Amino acid sequence: MQNIYDVAIIGAGAVGSAIARELSRYQLTSVLIEAKPDVGMGTTKANTAIWHTGYDAKPGTLEAKLLHRSYELMKDYIPEAGIPMEPLGGLLVAWTEEQQQTLPSLLERAHTNGVTDVRIISADEVYQLEPNLNAGAWGGLFVPGESIICPFTIPLAFATQAVLNDVTLKLDFPVQKITLEADGTTLVQSSHDSLRCRYVINAAGLYSDEIDRQFGHSNFTVTPRRGELIVYDKFSRSLINHVILPVPTPTTKGVLISPTVYGNILLGPTAEDLEDKTNTATSEAGMRVLLEKGHAILPDLISEEVTATYAGLRAATEHKDYQIRAHSDQRYICVGGIRSTGVSAAMGIAEYVSGLLTDAGLTLTPKAEFKTVKMPYIGNAGIRPHQNAELIAENPDYGQIVCHCERVSKGEILAAIHSPIPARTIDGLRRRTRVLQGRCQGFNCQAAIVDILANETGQSPRQILALEDKNGH
Amino acid sequence: MDIKHTDVLIVGAGPTGLSAALTLKKLGVAKVTVVDRELEAGGMPRLCHHIGFGIRDWHRIYSGPQYARQYVKKAIANGVDIHTSTTITGWTGENTLSFTSPNGLGEIEAKAILLATGCRERPRAARMIPGKRVQGVFTTGSLQRFVDEHHLPVGTRAVIVGAEIVSLSAFLTLKQAGIKIAAMTTELPRHQIYFPFSPIKWILVDLLERATVQTLTRVSRILGQKRVEAVELTHLDTGKTEITACDAVIFTGDWIPEHEVARAGGLAINKGTRGPQVDAQYRTSKRGVFAAGNLLRGVETADISALEGRQAAHCIHKFLQTQTWYGHKLPIEVEQPITWVYPNTISDAEGQPIKYLSFRVSEFRKNVSVKVYQSNKLLHTQTFRQLSPLQTVRLNGDWLTALNLEAEPIKLVITS
Ligand SMILES: Cc1cc2nc3c(=O)[nH]c(=O)nc-3n(C[C@H](O)[C@H](O)[C@H](O)COP(=O)(O)OP(=O)(O)OC[C@H]3O[C@@H](n4cnc5c(N)ncnc54)[C@H](O)[C@@H]3O)c2cc1C
Ligand SMILES: Cc1cc2nc3c(=O)[nH]c(=O)nc-3n(C[C@H](O)[C@H](O)[C@H](O)COP(=O)(O)OP(=O)(O)OC[C@H]3O[C@@H](n4cnc5c(N)ncnc54)[C@H](O)[C@@H]3O)c2cc1C
């Protein structure tokens, strides 16, 4: 007889993983289902990595409410789980008189959203905070709470904690069919696997509309909105001190320039509606727009080397808010349309969803023990293993640098391969350790990393590469 | 923390660093320490499993690995201290560098420092070639490590981006691995493969016959979902595009000096070369700190780098003895189509060990003269029958000794 899970969560992005973590504190059996070979391979890995306060959210929306709540939850969780984060603050710059005139209404909106430390600053203050900005700023809005965060560690931390607290993680399980059975269970199937559960939570990101249709609903359609980004060399990091935000328009938050927690500078994203939910390609036009905008805001940036370019797809819908709905009769909760703030809002969403589950009839009884998690630190602001004499004395592998650009030691690579959610692919290692993410993009260490992964997992290097070809990154 | 002391600290155990170390020992310097972040010393040649090394410095022809071993062996035999798996991570004092190694963290203080950290190839990302982040995209460096060092598969049909000497190295590696070359592309009107000497030339010409070099062609997009399936080529003369199927793309021959340690130390960086600014004695803008080899300007052949290392060693030796340091005074500037020159600054008017300047241009030019000016004063003129991009050209440096150091910067210009 097949085991019946109390709850199945579809999608192991930031949102699904946060929900799995939240539910793992209760006496339930849950399963986190992911189509890809690892957690965090969807939109969660390709965004601008800002921990938003929600100061500019539309007041009264669920998004505004959950962002606000999530911010409080993350304040505790980030240090607890060791997630790389830098509380830089955001500086929204008005470049025209017209933009300058919108600042008071943005300030009012921030205050309505409960973000009370936001304030309007003069052009002089703008240049005091950011001397390298191009000339011509009219003034700005300072948002002290906007911070930068590691979007790779976040879903891994959530999912790892969930697994440590007995959630089952099923990778390589693309859900294709969902059947509500007469016995009060739900059958969830992929082409090669199936499982049974009582409750289903749909956190399938770009595909959340398709899962929703499996339940017979047509409340929303996801249109992938592509955002392209350029990552600049670490040498550019000292050019700015804050997240430089543009004045948002009704359709997008606009192109920003932000440091990353790894010590690079990010320029982007663009916003373009597409049809293909897999089209994460960068485009010549997108890059051109970014270079123009980047040059207008921070001229010195453009003369630095580019380390990487990428594109992410926002799960945009025809609605202006998250599509979170409980269908109690079907024991189903839809968590879709989490467009451009999901990394920040995930913990708030998870808490809200557990409330919806209670409303739908599930009893949530806390476990005696809820284990915490501490993730390996891959940020730039704190101490990395190669800087830690005690750690190297204990284990010399932490002093053996394999990826020179990002200074990733062999010890960190081995730890990632043998972690609770093991890195099984090069891309998995990339997100867990930062290997291959630096300026040489593998010129020096790519082959060595394939070898280490092969050795440690008992596969041949050819098998590792074949898997990489199959999964992409 | 453990602080070591040495006479000369050399960062990088490639041909430049090792030949400098060897020369310093021969000149009688007591303690010469070379550190390298790789598991083995030898630098880039370790990875080039084909012949063509050692012509100008050893007057023999070696394969890359043989050449590297030769230097390592000689250096050790002459008492050079080599530390591998040791990464220089930054500066903790004017002449003190910090490192990480499996033996722990430490610092090395030296009377003089030579930076010989080499260069790397500009990868796809830095060239901003649109498309998905697919598998099967290499640089020559990663390709050679895949094929020769780790024996990993790279594909069956490759496009090589670039058609210069290092592209040829990629070509040879692919051929040895039995991989078909779908095309070799260059944005220039002609390929830039010049042969250092004739015996190899004929083998290579024969090989080249079998590949099509597409000139005035840019790889404008990479196609494929998870692995490269094709590239889009744009012909710069007609603007037409074409799709060429392939399952590997090798980006070759666009170099960036590996200047992380140099920049971390606040050394002046030359805009043209992107390497540290140096005078004719390999002196950087920081007292006691020298730089040579590929770090100065991107790739040249190993023997040229090694000879620079040798010259730099003499300059270092002189500094150790005299303790004189002038500091950069007079910049040497260039005008388009000259892209860079080095030495690119002048500190003093003493006898210069570098008898010539090296420069490059960005376009093909015939029958031109290169003129050196200081304000309106013409210091030197030299004519050239042909100048080609990606080819380093030597300019006579006799005029370097007769300069007014207090006057305007030096300027290099090309006139027809
Ligand atoms: C350019 C850009 C910039 C952004 N900037 C920010 C920012 O600065 N700050 C911020 O907070 N947010 C930002 N976002 C938004 C944020 O990235 C998303 O809201 C968030 O990642 C959504 O998480 P998710 O878990 O809903 O989706 P995803 O990460 O896409 O996860 C969904 C998962 O479901 C899986 N899945 C789908 N279908 C199935 C199926 N049938 N069976 C099994 N599994 C399935 C997918 O493989 C995927 O792993 C940005 C987004 C973009 C595109
Ligand atoms: C693909 C390819 C093919 C080539 N083919 C030929 C050929 O056929 N014939 C020929 O003559 N030349 C060839 N060359 C050129 C030749 O390899 C170089 O000219 C030569 O290696 C330059 O020597 P170098 O010492 O300046 O730099 P490198 O050899 O690159 O050595 C630099 C060293 O510095 C080390 N280093 C860098 N940063 C640090 C740090 N922070 N801490 C510690 N160590 C550090 C690196 O690990 C490296 O070992 C080729 C080059 C390439 C890339």
Tab-separated table of C-alpha atoms and ligand atoms in Angstrom, chain B residues 11-17 35-38 42-45 48 50-53 86-88 116-119 140 144 166 169 255 258 261 292-295 299-303 305, ligand 2:
chain	number	residue	atom	x	y	z
B	11	VAL	CA	53.863	35.707	-7.784
B	12	GLY	CA	53.207	33.182	-10.554
B	13	ALA	CA	55.316	30.163	-11.497
B	14	GLY	CA	54.819	30.434	-15.251
B	15	PRO	CA	57.652	30.992	-17.741
B	16	THR	CA	57.987	34.644	-16.687
B	17	GLY	CA	58.205	34.004	-12.965
B	35	VAL	CA	54.342	31.073	-5.265
B	36	ASP	CA	51.648	29.688	-7.535
B	37	ARG	CA	47.994	28.948	-6.841
B	38	GLU	CA	47.929	25.869	-9.073
B	42	GLY	CA	54.905	25.746	-14.804
B	43	GLY	CA	52.066	28.083	-15.735
B	44	MET	CA	50.095	28.007	-18.949
B	45	PRO	CA	52.492	25.853	-21.020
B	48	CYS	CA	49.506	23.112	-24.153
B	50	HIS	CA	51.791	20.485	-28.552
B	51	ILE	CA	55.190	21.650	-29.719
B	52	GLY	CA	56.242	25.232	-30.289
B	53	PHE	CA	57.862	26.271	-27.022
B	86	THR	CA	49.476	28.923	-2.579
B	87	THR	CA	47.162	31.750	-3.557
B	88	ILE	CA	48.144	35.347	-3.002
B	116	ALA	CA	53.964	37.472	-13.067
B	117	THR	CA	50.359	36.368	-12.805
B	118	GLY	CA	49.755	35.912	-16.534
B	119	CYS	CA	46.452	36.499	-18.287
B	140	THR	CA	41.183	27.658	-25.108
B	144	GLN	CA	42.919	22.244	-23.098
B	166	VAL	CA	46.142	30.823	-29.793
B	169	SER	CA	46.432	26.088	-30.412
B	255	TRP	CA	43.069	38.410	-23.444
B	258	GLU	CA	45.190	38.604	-14.593
B	261	VAL	CA	46.834	41.140	-7.169
B	292	ALA	CA	56.424	41.210	-16.386
B	293	GLY	CA	55.078	38.645	-18.834
B	294	ASN	CA	51.504	38.189	-19.920
B	295	LEU	CA	50.274	40.225	-16.980
B	299	VAL	CA	49.317	36.700	-24.482
B	300	GLU	CA	52.685	36.588	-26.181
B	301	THR	CA	54.600	33.377	-26.747
B	302	ALA	CA	56.150	31.745	-23.722
B	303	ASP	CA	59.721	32.452	-24.772
B	305	SER	CA	57.524	36.152	-21.638
C	2	LIG	C1	46.075	28.077	-25.294
C	2	LIG	C2	47.451	28.643	-25.323
C	2	LIG	C3	48.380	28.163	-26.243
C	2	LIG	C4	49.669	28.677	-26.271
C	2	LIG	N1	50.558	28.177	-27.172
C	2	LIG	C5	51.856	28.624	-27.142
C	2	LIG	C6	52.847	28.074	-27.995
C	2	LIG	O1	52.561	27.174	-28.793
C	2	LIG	N2	54.112	28.549	-27.905
C	2	LIG	C7	54.446	29.532	-27.032
C	2	LIG	O2	55.606	29.913	-26.966
C	2	LIG	N3	53.512	30.090	-26.203
C	2	LIG	C8	52.237	29.647	-26.236
C	2	LIG	N4	51.315	30.201	-25.375
C	2	LIG	C9	51.687	31.349	-24.531
C	2	LIG	C10	52.365	30.973	-23.225
C	2	LIG	O3	51.669	29.962	-22.561
C	2	LIG	C11	52.448	32.204	-22.354
C	2	LIG	O4	53.094	33.201	-23.061
C	2	LIG	C12	53.216	32.010	-21.065
C	2	LIG	O5	52.640	31.001	-20.306
C	2	LIG	C13	53.225	33.318	-20.278
C	2	LIG	O6	53.886	33.153	-19.090
C	2	LIG	P1	53.530	33.938	-17.751
C	2	LIG	O7	54.460	33.396	-16.756
C	2	LIG	O8	53.513	35.373	-18.006
C	2	LIG	O9	52.027	33.518	-17.409
C	2	LIG	P2	51.393	32.104	-17.038
C	2	LIG	O10	52.072	30.996	-17.707
C	2	LIG	O11	49.952	32.264	-17.250
C	2	LIG	O12	51.660	31.955	-15.476
C	2	LIG	C14	51.019	32.748	-14.505
C	2	LIG	C15	50.942	31.971	-13.230
C	2	LIG	O13	50.508	32.827	-12.194
C	2	LIG	C16	49.743	32.109	-11.314
C	2	LIG	N5	48.922	33.041	-10.525
C	2	LIG	C17	48.027	33.956	-10.972
C	2	LIG	N6	47.473	34.617	-9.958
C	2	LIG	C18	48.017	34.120	-8.833
C	2	LIG	C19	47.814	34.396	-7.464
C	2	LIG	N7	46.946	35.325	-7.028
C	2	LIG	N8	48.503	33.680	-6.552
C	2	LIG	C20	49.379	32.736	-6.954
C	2	LIG	N9	49.599	32.433	-8.250
C	2	LIG	C21	48.924	33.117	-9.176
C	2	LIG	C22	48.935	31.200	-12.195
C	2	LIG	O14	48.474	30.074	-11.493
C	2	LIG	C23	49.923	30.848	-13.289
C	2	LIG	O15	50.544	29.605	-13.050
C	2	LIG	C24	50.015	29.693	-25.364
C	2	LIG	C25	49.082	30.164	-24.446
C	2	LIG	C26	47.809	29.642	-24.419
C	2	LIG	C27	46.814	30.140	-23.418
